[in-house]
PDB file of C-alpha atoms in Angstrom:
ATOM      1  CA  MET A  21     -13.407  84.146 -38.377  1.00  0.00           C
ATOM      2  CA  LEU A  22     -12.269  88.284 -37.836  1.00  0.00           C
ATOM      3  CA  ILE A  23     -11.983  90.066 -40.858  1.00  0.00           C
ATOM      4  CA  LYS A  24      -9.699  92.777 -40.236  1.00  0.00           C
ATOM      5  CA  ASN A  25      -8.758  94.620 -43.395  1.00  0.00           C
ATOM      6  CA  MET A  26      -9.433  94.282 -47.118  1.00  0.00           C
ATOM      7  CA  LYS A  27      -7.707  96.169 -50.096  1.00  0.00           C
ATOM      8  CA  LEU A  28      -9.070  96.487 -53.415  1.00  0.00           C
ATOM      9  CA  ARG A  29      -7.658  97.744 -56.955  1.00  0.00           C
ATOM     10  CA  ASN A  30      -9.363  97.788 -59.734  1.00  0.00           C
ATOM     11  CA  ILE A  31     -12.756  95.860 -58.595  1.00  0.00           C
ATOM     12  CA  ARG A  32     -15.739  97.648 -59.947  1.00  0.00           C
ATOM     13  CA  SER A  33     -16.039 100.940 -58.779  1.00  0.00           C
ATOM     14  CA  TYR A  34     -13.285 100.537 -56.404  1.00  0.00           C
ATOM     15  CA  VAL A  35     -10.176 102.017 -57.953  1.00  0.00           C
ATOM     16  CA  GLN A  36      -7.547 101.419 -55.090  1.00  0.00           C
ATOM     17  CA  GLU A  37      -9.305 101.407 -51.679  1.00  0.00           C
ATOM     18  CA  ASP A  38      -8.393 100.074 -48.000  1.00  0.00           C
ATOM     19  CA  ILE A  39     -10.912  98.877 -45.952  1.00  0.00           C
ATOM     20  CA  ALA A  40     -10.543  97.933 -42.040  1.00  0.00           C
ATOM     21  CA  PHE A  41     -12.984  96.522 -40.266  1.00  0.00           C
ATOM     22  CA  PRO A  42     -13.420  97.074 -37.023  1.00  0.00           C
ATOM     23  CA  LEU A  43     -14.118  94.415 -33.967  1.00  0.00           C
ATOM     24  CA  GLY A  44     -17.798  93.993 -33.805  1.00  0.00           C
ATOM     25  CA  THR A  45     -21.027  94.304 -36.131  1.00  0.00           C
ATOM     26  CA  ILE A  46     -21.184  96.103 -39.195  1.00  0.00           C
ATOM     27  CA  LEU A  47     -23.521  98.192 -41.171  1.00  0.00           C
ATOM     28  CA  LEU A  48     -22.544  98.535 -45.027  1.00  0.00           C
ATOM     29  CA  SER A  49     -24.998 101.628 -45.703  1.00  0.00           C
ATOM     30  CA  GLY A  50     -25.075 103.983 -48.515  1.00  0.00           C
ATOM     31  CA  ASP A  51     -27.128 105.583 -51.586  1.00  0.00           C
ATOM     32  CA  ILE A  52     -27.261 102.809 -54.687  1.00  0.00           C
ATOM     33  CA  GLY A  53     -23.870 102.321 -56.522  1.00  0.00           C
ATOM     34  CA  SER A  54     -21.627 103.351 -53.714  1.00  0.00           C
ATOM     35  CA  GLY A  55     -19.954 100.016 -53.376  1.00  0.00           C
ATOM     36  CA  LYS A  56     -21.470  98.022 -50.460  1.00  0.00           C
ATOM     37  CA  SER A  57     -22.342  95.330 -52.717  1.00  0.00           C
ATOM     38  CA  THR A  58     -18.563  95.208 -54.023  1.00  0.00           C
ATOM     39  CA  VAL A  59     -17.243  94.682 -50.491  1.00  0.00           C
ATOM     40  CA  LEU A  60     -19.113  91.601 -50.620  1.00  0.00           C
ATOM     41  CA  TYR A  61     -18.668  90.533 -53.521  1.00  0.00           C
ATOM     42  CA  ALA A  62     -14.643  91.047 -53.176  1.00  0.00           C
ATOM     43  CA  ILE A  63     -14.977  89.031 -49.769  1.00  0.00           C
ATOM     44  CA  ASP A  64     -16.748  86.375 -51.691  1.00  0.00           C
ATOM     45  CA  PHE A  65     -14.156  86.772 -54.425  1.00  0.00           C
ATOM     46  CA  ALA A  66     -10.895  86.179 -52.016  1.00  0.00           C
ATOM     47  CA  LEU A  67     -12.428  83.300 -50.232  1.00  0.00           C
ATOM     48  CA  PHE A  68     -13.779  81.334 -52.730  1.00  0.00           C
ATOM     49  CA  GLY A  69     -12.204  82.730 -56.264  1.00  0.00           C
ATOM     50  CA  VAL A  70     -13.871  82.870 -59.505  1.00  0.00           C
ATOM     51  CA  THR A  71     -17.028  81.001 -59.674  1.00  0.00           C
ATOM     52  CA  LYS A  72     -20.102  80.476 -62.027  1.00  0.00           C
ATOM     53  CA  ASP A  73     -22.378  82.954 -59.737  1.00  0.00           C
ATOM     54  CA  LEU A  74     -19.367  85.810 -59.760  1.00  0.00           C
ATOM     55  CA  SER A  75     -16.966  85.772 -62.839  1.00  0.00           C
ATOM     56  CA  GLY A  76     -13.872  88.029 -63.210  1.00  0.00           C
ATOM     57  CA  GLY A  77     -15.764  90.131 -65.784  1.00  0.00           C
ATOM     58  CA  SER A  78     -18.298  90.807 -63.286  1.00  0.00           C
ATOM     59  CA  LEU A  79     -15.460  91.986 -60.743  1.00  0.00           C
ATOM     60  CA  LEU A  80     -12.569  93.670 -62.933  1.00  0.00           C
ATOM     61  CA  ARG A  81     -13.579  97.263 -63.218  1.00  0.00           C
ATOM     62  CA  HIS A  82     -14.435  98.414 -67.058  1.00  0.00           C
ATOM     63  CA  GLY A  83     -11.400  99.443 -68.989  1.00  0.00           C
ATOM     64  CA  ALA A  84      -8.785  97.814 -66.191  1.00  0.00           C
ATOM     65  CA  GLN A  85      -6.729  95.216 -67.280  1.00  0.00           C
ATOM     66  CA  GLU A  86      -5.431  93.987 -63.681  1.00  0.00           C
ATOM     67  CA  GLY A  87      -7.050  93.963 -60.460  1.00  0.00           C
ATOM     68  CA  SER A  88      -6.850  92.551 -57.254  1.00  0.00           C
ATOM     69  CA  VAL A  89      -8.625  91.836 -53.640  1.00  0.00           C
ATOM     70  CA  GLU A  90      -6.555  91.196 -50.676  1.00  0.00           C
ATOM     71  CA  LEU A  91      -7.978  90.225 -47.640  1.00  0.00           C
ATOM     72  CA  GLN A  92      -7.036  90.026 -44.033  1.00  0.00           C
ATOM     73  CA  PHE A  93      -8.493  88.126 -41.284  1.00  0.00           C
ATOM     74  CA  ASP A  94      -8.019  86.028 -38.117  1.00  0.00           C
ATOM     75  CA  ILE A  95      -9.050  82.809 -37.532  1.00  0.00           C
ATOM     76  CA  ASP A  96      -8.860  80.675 -34.554  1.00  0.00           C
ATOM     77  CA  GLY A  97      -5.597  82.941 -33.611  1.00  0.00           C
ATOM     78  CA  LYS A  98      -4.152  82.750 -36.528  1.00  0.00           C
ATOM     79  CA  ASP A  99      -3.486  85.808 -39.217  1.00  0.00           C
ATOM     80  CA  VAL A 100      -4.041  84.604 -42.774  1.00  0.00           C
ATOM     81  CA  ILE A 101      -4.094  86.962 -45.198  1.00  0.00           C
ATOM     82  CA  ILE A 102      -5.571  85.810 -49.026  1.00  0.00           C
ATOM     83  CA  GLN A 103      -4.486  87.734 -52.307  1.00  0.00           C
ATOM     84  CA  ARG A 104      -6.106  87.052 -55.983  1.00  0.00           C
ATOM     85  CA  ARG A 105      -5.211  88.645 -59.230  1.00  0.00           C
ATOM     86  CA  LEU A 106      -7.728  89.119 -62.105  1.00  0.00           C
ATOM     87  CA  LYS A 107      -6.070  89.563 -65.595  1.00  0.00           C
ATOM     88  CA  ARG A 108      -7.820  90.614 -68.551  1.00  0.00           C
ATOM     89  CA  GLY A 109      -7.059  88.677 -72.000  1.00  0.00           C
ATOM     90  CA  ASP A 110      -9.462  87.029 -73.885  1.00  0.00           C
ATOM     91  CA  SER A 111     -11.427  86.612 -70.926  1.00  0.00           C
ATOM     92  CA  VAL A 112     -11.269  87.529 -67.442  1.00  0.00           C
ATOM     93  CA  THR A 113      -8.919  85.362 -65.418  1.00  0.00           C
ATOM     94  CA  GLN A 114      -7.208  84.914 -62.227  1.00  0.00           C
ATOM     95  CA  SER A 115      -4.153  85.315 -62.906  1.00  0.00           C
ATOM     96  CA  TYR A 116      -2.757  84.525 -59.297  1.00  0.00           C
ATOM     97  CA  GLY A 117      -3.306  83.415 -55.492  1.00  0.00           C
ATOM     98  CA  SER A 118      -1.669  83.507 -52.532  1.00  0.00           C
ATOM     99  CA  LEU A 119      -2.191  82.392 -49.118  1.00  0.00           C
ATOM    100  CA  VAL A 120      -0.074  84.270 -45.985  1.00  0.00           C
ATOM    101  CA  MET A 121      -0.662  82.629 -42.823  1.00  0.00           C
ATOM    102  CA  ASP A 122       1.590  83.186 -39.714  1.00  0.00           C
ATOM    103  CA  GLY A 123       3.819  85.073 -41.661  1.00  0.00           C
ATOM    104  CA  VAL A 124       4.407  82.143 -44.200  1.00  0.00           C
ATOM    105  CA  LYS A 125       3.412  83.151 -47.988  1.00  0.00           C
ATOM    106  CA  ARG A 126       2.443  80.209 -50.395  1.00  0.00           C
ATOM    107  CA  GLU A 127       1.780  80.859 -53.977  1.00  0.00           C
ATOM    108  CA  LEU A 128      -0.990  78.454 -54.712  1.00  0.00           C
ATOM    109  CA  THR A 129      -3.415  77.601 -58.166  1.00  0.00           C
ATOM    110  CA  ALA A 130      -6.932  78.962 -57.942  1.00  0.00           C
ATOM    111  CA  THR A 131      -8.698  75.320 -56.595  1.00  0.00           C
ATOM    112  CA  GLU A 132      -5.524  74.753 -54.393  1.00  0.00           C
ATOM    113  CA  LEU A 133      -6.511  78.511 -52.729  1.00  0.00           C
ATOM    114  CA  LYS A 134     -10.076  77.474 -52.506  1.00  0.00           C
ATOM    115  CA  GLN A 135      -9.820  73.993 -51.165  1.00  0.00           C
ATOM    116  CA  LYS A 136      -6.947  75.488 -48.002  1.00  0.00           C
ATOM    117  CA  ILE A 137      -9.939  78.137 -47.434  1.00  0.00           C
ATOM    118  CA  LEU A 138     -12.732  75.702 -47.028  1.00  0.00           C
ATOM    119  CA  GLU A 139     -10.113  73.618 -44.356  1.00  0.00           C
ATOM    120  CA  LEU A 140      -9.395  76.380 -42.648  1.00  0.00           C
ATOM    121  CA  LEU A 141     -13.352  77.677 -42.268  1.00  0.00           C
ATOM    122  CA  GLN A 142     -13.906  73.926 -41.204  1.00  0.00           C
ATOM    123  CA  TYR A 143     -16.885  73.657 -44.412  1.00  0.00           C
ATOM    124  CA  PRO A 144     -17.985  70.442 -45.185  1.00  0.00           C
TER     125      PRO A 144
END
């Protein structure tokens, strides 16, 4: 799997950011609080959704009503884009998820999206 690009909107310290990942090894460096961990949490959220270890409330920017992560990557020659959105109500929940593979977009539930990603990654 080669991560190409990630778009963040209202995720922790990022209001709106488009991050391009160059080919090769990547080193995330910066001062404390600069957003290094947020990049990793956003990748985790895009791939696996909200979990007991990664809550929507810990991801959604303080005061924001909605947020999203879009992750574009290549796996086995297939171009894949995952988008997940968070929405604040009584609690912060995942409100939307989609998978675009080879130009075909499918809207999926959080569970369906996680299962499809695990299949793509050939995770046991």
